Amino acid sequence: MSRIAFIGLGNMGLPMAQNLLKAGHQVEGVDLNPASLEKLVTAGGTHVEFAKVAAARADVVITMLPAGKHVRDVYLGSGGIIENANPGTLLIDCSTIDVETAREVAAAAEARGLFMVDAPVSGGTGGAAGGTLTFMVGGSTQAFERAQSILDKMGKTIVHAGGAGNGQAAKICNNMILGISMIAVSEAFVLAEKLGLDHQKLFDISSRSSGQCWSMTTYCPVPGPVPTSPANRDYAPGFTAAMMLKDLRLAQDAAKSSGATTELGADAERIYSAYAASGEAEKDFSGIFRFIRA
Ligand code: NAD
């Protein structure tokens, strides 16, 4: 059993922390939102005001924060986690952030004798609640091996992607594929309508042909063919357009700084940016179908 400090108990962090409690770990939570802290206490956890206090008495620190600037502040800021954790403590950042920040924080942690992995997730709030997340992990083999027994209480698939920052690299590449493929599938359904082809017919054919992909078969952006997809509940998220846009921006920043050519990634960022600005930022990202049709 580990003593875990869990910083960032939002839509993802709270259910992940609840799964750690169910597995018998002690969890001390830190969040700016008192309602989240109360829910953690109801599930058997404790809470404290400052991350540095929780970090100083933990064996493992997990963060699940909105973006790179929050991760930087919480780890590197004066009175942050790295300054206050005891040598040997394992740090796991599950937030989706830029590769550069992930590598900078990991280097600062290593310099103080801490073990760190970046471990962003795929699987959304459903995966967080069900303990079925996929973790893409960057860090040393030793840090990865220590993190595995904690991550497997929150996820089903745990992949070591390489050194520090490679978990974030994998996440950004994966979500760039997802953003582009959701637009491609949505454009195909819009074209099918214009050509007098039923949504269901296109689905029946494409889901078993070379157009098959996750955006078609699991998360179909039109109502009907896949009853569990957000299209059947007016595009309630799910995974919001704002979050998809955040990840596409991270991909474009990474492409620019590394010199990669990602033309469709750039188009996807532009299209999601227009969709989010149309007042739909908090709708599911698959609602891009409605935007393209309009
Ligand atoms: P969220 O906004 O619901 O939760 C973030 C939490 O962090 C909030 O409760 C906020 O109060 C807290 N927080 C912010 N700054 C803090 C600080 N300085 N100290 C303590 N707490 C602080 O976001 P989320 O949906 O849980 O997403 C978290 C991360 O997971 C993001 O990086 C996101 O991109 C990634 N992600 C989300 C999903 C999803 O479907 N929601 C899926 C995959 C990955």
Coordinates of C-alpha atoms and ligand atoms in Angstrom, one line a residue:
M1 CA 0.0 0.0 0.0
S2 CA 1.4 3.4 -0.9
R3 CA 0.7 6.8 0.5
I4 CA -0.3 8.9 -2.5
A5 CA -0.6 12.6 -3.0
F6 CA -3.1 13.3 -5.8
I7 CA -3.1 16.9 -7.2
G8 CA -5.9 17.8 -9.5
L9 CA -9.2 16.1 -8.7
G10 CA -11.3 17.2 -11.8
N11 CA -13.3 15.2 -14.2
M12 CA -10.4 12.8 -14.7
G13 CA -8.4 13.0 -11.5
L14 CA -11.3 12.4 -9.0
P15 CA -12.4 9.0 -10.5
M16 CA -8.7 7.9 -10.9
A17 CA -8.1 8.8 -7.2
Q18 CA -11.2 6.9 -6.2
N19 CA -9.9 3.8 -8.0
L20 CA -6.6 4.0 -6.0
L21 CA -8.6 4.2 -2.8
K22 CA -10.6 1.1 -3.8
A23 CA -7.3 -0.7 -4.4
G24 CA -6.4 0.0 -0.8
H25 CA -3.9 2.9 -1.2
Q26 CA -4.0 6.0 1.1
V27 CA -4.9 9.1 -1.0
E28 CA -4.4 12.7 0.1
G29 CA -6.0 15.1 -2.4
V30 CA -5.2 18.7 -3.3
D31 CA -7.5 20.8 -5.5
L32 CA -8.7 24.4 -5.8
N33 CA -12.3 23.2 -5.8
P34 CA -13.7 22.2 -2.3
A35 CA -16.5 20.1 -3.9
S36 CA -14.0 17.7 -5.4
L37 CA -12.1 17.4 -2.1
E38 CA -15.4 16.5 -0.3
K39 CA -16.1 13.8 -2.8
L40 CA -12.6 12.3 -2.2
V41 CA -13.2 12.3 1.5
T42 CA -16.6 10.5 1.0
A43 CA -14.7 7.8 -0.9
G44 CA -12.3 7.4 2.0
G45 CA -9.5 9.8 1.2
T46 CA -8.1 12.9 3.0
H47 CA -7.2 16.3 1.8
V48 CA -4.8 19.2 2.5
E49 CA -4.5 22.7 1.2
F50 CA -1.0 22.7 -0.3
A51 CA 0.7 20.3 -2.8
K52 CA 4.0 20.8 -1.1
V53 CA 2.6 19.4 2.2
A54 CA 1.0 16.4 0.5
A55 CA 4.2 15.8 -1.5
A56 CA 6.4 15.9 1.6
R57 CA 4.6 13.0 3.2
A58 CA 3.9 10.8 0.1
D59 CA 5.7 7.9 -1.5
V60 CA 4.0 8.7 -4.8
V61 CA 2.7 12.0 -6.2
I62 CA 0.2 12.0 -9.0
T63 CA -0.8 15.1 -10.9
M64 CA -3.8 15.5 -13.3
L65 CA -3.9 19.2 -14.2
P66 CA -5.3 21.2 -17.1
A67 CA -2.2 22.3 -19.0
G68 CA 1.6 22.8 -19.0
K69 CA 1.6 26.0 -17.1
H70 CA -0.2 24.4 -14.1
V71 CA 2.3 21.5 -14.2
R72 CA 5.2 23.9 -14.2
D73 CA 3.8 25.9 -11.3
V74 CA 3.0 22.9 -9.1
Y75 CA 6.3 21.1 -9.7
L76 CA 8.9 23.8 -10.3
G77 CA 7.4 26.8 -8.5
S78 CA 8.9 27.9 -5.2
G79 CA 7.4 25.7 -2.6
G80 CA 6.6 23.2 -5.3
I81 CA 6.6 19.4 -5.3
I82 CA 10.2 18.9 -6.5
E83 CA 11.5 21.1 -3.7
N84 CA 9.5 19.3 -1.0
A85 CA 9.3 15.6 -2.0
N86 CA 11.7 13.3 -0.2
P87 CA 14.4 11.7 -2.4
G88 CA 13.2 8.5 -3.9
T89 CA 9.6 9.7 -4.2
L90 CA 7.9 8.6 -7.5
L91 CA 6.2 11.5 -9.4
I92 CA 3.6 10.6 -12.1
D93 CA 2.2 13.4 -14.2
C94 CA -0.9 12.2 -16.1
S95 CA -1.9 15.7 -17.5
T96 CA -1.7 16.2 -21.3
I97 CA 1.0 18.9 -21.8
D98 CA 3.8 19.9 -24.1
V99 CA 6.8 17.6 -24.5
E100 CA 9.2 20.4 -23.6
T101 CA 7.7 21.1 -20.2
A102 CA 7.5 17.4 -19.5
R103 CA 11.2 17.0 -20.2
E104 CA 12.1 20.1 -18.2
V105 CA 10.2 18.9 -15.1
A106 CA 11.6 15.4 -15.3
A107 CA 15.2 16.7 -15.5
A108 CA 14.6 18.9 -12.4
A109 CA 13.1 15.9 -10.6
E110 CA 16.0 13.6 -11.5
A111 CA 18.5 16.2 -10.3
R112 CA 16.9 16.0 -6.8
G113 CA 17.0 12.2 -6.7
L114 CA 13.3 11.8 -7.5
F115 CA 11.8 9.3 -10.0
M116 CA 9.5 10.8 -12.6
V117 CA 7.3 9.6 -15.5
D118 CA 5.0 11.5 -17.8
A119 CA 1.9 9.3 -18.2
P120 CA -0.9 11.0 -20.2
V121 CA -4.0 9.0 -20.8
S122 CA -6.5 8.0 -23.4
G123 CA -10.0 6.7 -22.6
G124 CA -11.8 9.8 -21.2
T125 CA -14.0 10.1 -18.2
G126 CA -15.6 6.7 -18.8
G127 CA -12.1 5.1 -18.8
A128 CA -11.2 7.0 -15.7
A129 CA -14.3 5.8 -13.8
G130 CA -14.0 2.2 -15.1
G131 CA -10.3 1.9 -14.4
T132 CA -9.7 1.1 -18.1
L133 CA -7.5 4.0 -19.2
T134 CA -4.6 3.6 -21.6
F135 CA -1.4 5.2 -20.1
M136 CA 1.4 6.3 -22.5
V137 CA 4.5 6.5 -20.3
G138 CA 7.8 8.3 -20.7
G139 CA 10.7 8.0 -18.3
S140 CA 13.5 5.7 -17.2
T141 CA 12.9 1.9 -17.1
Q142 CA 13.3 2.1 -13.3
A143 CA 10.7 4.8 -12.9
F144 CA 8.4 3.0 -15.3
E145 CA 8.6 -0.2 -13.4
R146 CA 7.8 1.5 -10.1
A147 CA 4.9 3.4 -11.7
Q148 CA 3.3 0.3 -13.3
S149 CA 1.8 -1.2 -10.1
I150 CA 0.1 2.2 -9.4
L151 CA -1.1 2.8 -13.0
D152 CA -2.6 -0.7 -13.3
K153 CA -5.1 0.3 -10.6
M154 CA -6.4 3.1 -12.9
G155 CA -5.9 1.6 -16.4
K156 CA -5.9 -1.5 -18.5
T157 CA -3.2 -0.8 -21.1
I158 CA 0.2 0.7 -19.9
V159 CA 2.8 1.2 -22.6
H160 CA 6.4 2.4 -22.0
A161 CA 7.0 4.8 -24.9
G162 CA 10.6 5.6 -24.1
G163 CA 12.5 8.3 -22.2
A164 CA 11.1 11.5 -20.5
G165 CA 8.5 13.3 -22.6
N166 CA 7.8 10.3 -24.9
G167 CA 4.4 9.7 -23.2
Q168 CA 3.4 13.2 -24.2
A169 CA 4.8 12.7 -27.7
A170 CA 2.6 9.6 -28.1
K171 CA -0.5 11.3 -26.8
I172 CA -0.1 14.3 -29.1
C173 CA 0.5 12.1 -32.2
N174 CA -2.5 9.8 -31.3
N175 CA -4.8 12.8 -30.8
M176 CA -3.7 14.4 -34.0
I177 CA -4.7 11.2 -35.8
L178 CA -8.1 11.3 -34.0
G179 CA -8.8 14.9 -34.8
I180 CA -8.0 14.4 -38.5
S181 CA -10.0 11.1 -38.7
M182 CA -13.1 12.6 -37.0
I183 CA -13.1 15.4 -39.6
A184 CA -12.6 12.8 -42.5
V185 CA -15.5 10.7 -41.3
S186 CA -17.8 13.7 -40.8
E187 CA -17.0 15.0 -44.3
A188 CA -17.8 11.6 -45.7
F189 CA -21.3 11.5 -43.9
V190 CA -22.0 15.1 -45.2
L191 CA -21.0 14.1 -48.8
A192 CA -23.1 10.9 -48.5
E193 CA -26.2 13.0 -47.6
K194 CA -25.7 15.2 -50.6
L195 CA -25.4 12.1 -52.8
G196 CA -28.6 10.6 -51.4
L197 CA -26.8 7.8 -49.5
D198 CA -28.2 6.9 -46.0
H199 CA -26.0 7.3 -42.9
Q200 CA -26.7 3.8 -41.9
K201 CA -25.8 2.4 -45.4
L202 CA -22.5 4.3 -45.4
F203 CA -21.8 3.0 -41.9
D204 CA -22.6 -0.6 -42.8
I205 CA -20.2 -0.4 -45.8
S206 CA -17.4 1.7 -44.4
S207 CA -17.2 0.1 -41.0
R208 CA -16.3 -3.1 -42.9
S209 CA -14.2 -1.6 -45.6
S210 CA -11.0 0.4 -45.9
G211 CA -12.6 3.5 -44.5
Q212 CA -12.9 1.7 -41.1
C213 CA -11.4 3.6 -38.1
W214 CA -12.3 4.4 -34.5
S215 CA -14.0 7.6 -35.4
M216 CA -16.4 5.6 -37.6
T217 CA -16.9 2.4 -35.7
T218 CA -16.8 3.4 -32.0
Y219 CA -17.5 7.1 -31.9
C220 CA -19.6 7.5 -35.1
P221 CA -20.4 11.3 -35.4
V222 CA -24.0 10.8 -36.8
P223 CA -26.9 9.6 -34.6
G224 CA -28.0 6.0 -35.1
P225 CA -25.3 3.6 -36.2
V226 CA -23.4 3.4 -32.9
P227 CA -25.9 3.9 -30.0
T228 CA -23.3 4.8 -27.4
S229 CA -21.7 7.6 -29.4
P230 CA -22.3 11.2 -28.2
A231 CA -24.2 12.0 -31.5
N232 CA -27.1 10.2 -29.9
R233 CA -27.3 12.6 -26.9
D234 CA -27.0 15.9 -28.7
Y235 CA -23.1 15.8 -28.6
A236 CA -22.9 16.0 -24.8
P237 CA -19.2 15.2 -24.0
G238 CA -17.3 12.8 -23.9
F239 CA -14.3 14.7 -25.0
T240 CA -15.0 18.3 -25.6
A241 CA -14.1 20.3 -28.7
A242 CA -12.0 22.6 -26.4
M243 CA -9.9 19.6 -25.3
M244 CA -9.4 18.4 -28.9
L245 CA -8.3 21.9 -29.9
K246 CA -5.9 22.0 -27.0
D247 CA -4.3 18.7 -28.2
L248 CA -4.2 19.8 -31.8
R249 CA -2.4 23.0 -30.8
L250 CA 0.1 21.0 -28.8
A251 CA 0.7 18.9 -31.9
Q252 CA 1.2 22.0 -34.1
D253 CA 3.6 23.6 -31.6
A254 CA 5.5 20.3 -31.5
A255 CA 5.6 20.1 -35.3
K256 CA 6.9 23.6 -35.6
S257 CA 9.6 23.1 -32.9
S258 CA 10.7 19.8 -34.4
G259 CA 10.5 20.7 -38.1
A260 CA 7.9 18.1 -38.9
T261 CA 5.4 18.7 -41.8
T262 CA 1.8 18.0 -40.6
E263 CA -0.5 19.7 -43.1
L264 CA -3.6 17.8 -42.2
G265 CA -2.8 18.4 -38.5
A266 CA -2.7 22.1 -39.3
D267 CA -6.0 21.9 -41.2
A268 CA -7.6 20.0 -38.3
E269 CA -6.4 22.7 -35.8
R270 CA -7.9 25.4 -38.0
I271 CA -11.3 23.6 -38.4
Y272 CA -11.6 22.7 -34.7
S273 CA -10.7 26.3 -33.8
A274 CA -13.6 27.6 -35.9
Y275 CA -15.9 25.0 -34.5
A276 CA -15.0 25.9 -30.9
A277 CA -15.4 29.6 -31.6
S278 CA -18.9 29.0 -33.0
G279 CA -20.1 28.5 -29.4
E280 CA -19.6 24.7 -29.3
A281 CA -16.4 24.5 -27.3
E282 CA -18.0 22.5 -24.6
K283 CA -19.8 20.1 -26.9
D284 CA -18.3 16.7 -27.8
F285 CA -15.6 17.0 -30.5
S286 CA -17.6 14.6 -32.7
G287 CA -20.1 17.5 -33.1
I288 CA -17.8 18.7 -35.8
F289 CA -20.1 16.8 -38.1
R290 CA -22.9 19.3 -37.5
F291 CA -20.5 22.2 -38.0
I292 CA -19.2 20.8 -41.3
R293 CA -22.8 20.1 -42.5
A294 CA -23.9 23.7 -41.6
Ligands
NAD1 P1 -10.5 19.4 -15.1 O1 -10.5 20.9 -15.5 O2 -11.8 18.8 -14.9 O3 -9.6 19.1 -13.8 C1 -8.4 19.8 -13.5 C2 -8.4 20.0 -12.0 O4 -7.2 20.6 -11.6 C3 -9.5 21.0 -11.5 O5 -10.3 20.3 -10.5 C4 -8.8 22.2 -10.9 O6 -9.4 22.8 -9.8 C5 -7.4 21.5 -10.5 N1 -6.3 22.4 -10.4 C6 -5.9 23.4 -11.3 N2 -4.8 24.0 -10.9 C7 -4.5 23.5 -9.7 C8 -3.5 23.7 -8.7 N3 -2.6 24.6 -8.9 N4 -3.5 22.9 -7.6 C9 -4.4 22.0 -7.4 N5 -5.4 21.7 -8.3 C10 -5.5 22.4 -9.4 O7 -9.7 18.7 -16.3 P2 -9.8 17.1 -16.7 O8 -10.9 16.9 -17.6 O9 -9.8 16.3 -15.4 O10 -8.4 16.9 -17.5 C11 -7.2 16.9 -16.8 C12 -6.1 16.6 -17.8 O11 -6.4 15.3 -18.4 C13 -5.9 17.6 -18.9 O12 -4.6 17.8 -19.1 C14 -6.6 17.0 -20.1 O13 -6.1 17.4 -21.3 C15 -6.4 15.5 -19.8 N6 -7.3 14.6 -20.4 C16 -8.7 14.8 -20.2 C17 -9.6 13.9 -20.8 C18 -11.1 14.1 -20.6 O14 -11.9 13.4 -21.3 N7 -11.5 14.9 -19.7 C19 -9.1 12.8 -21.5 C20 -7.8 12.6 -21.7 C21 -6.9 13.5 -21.1

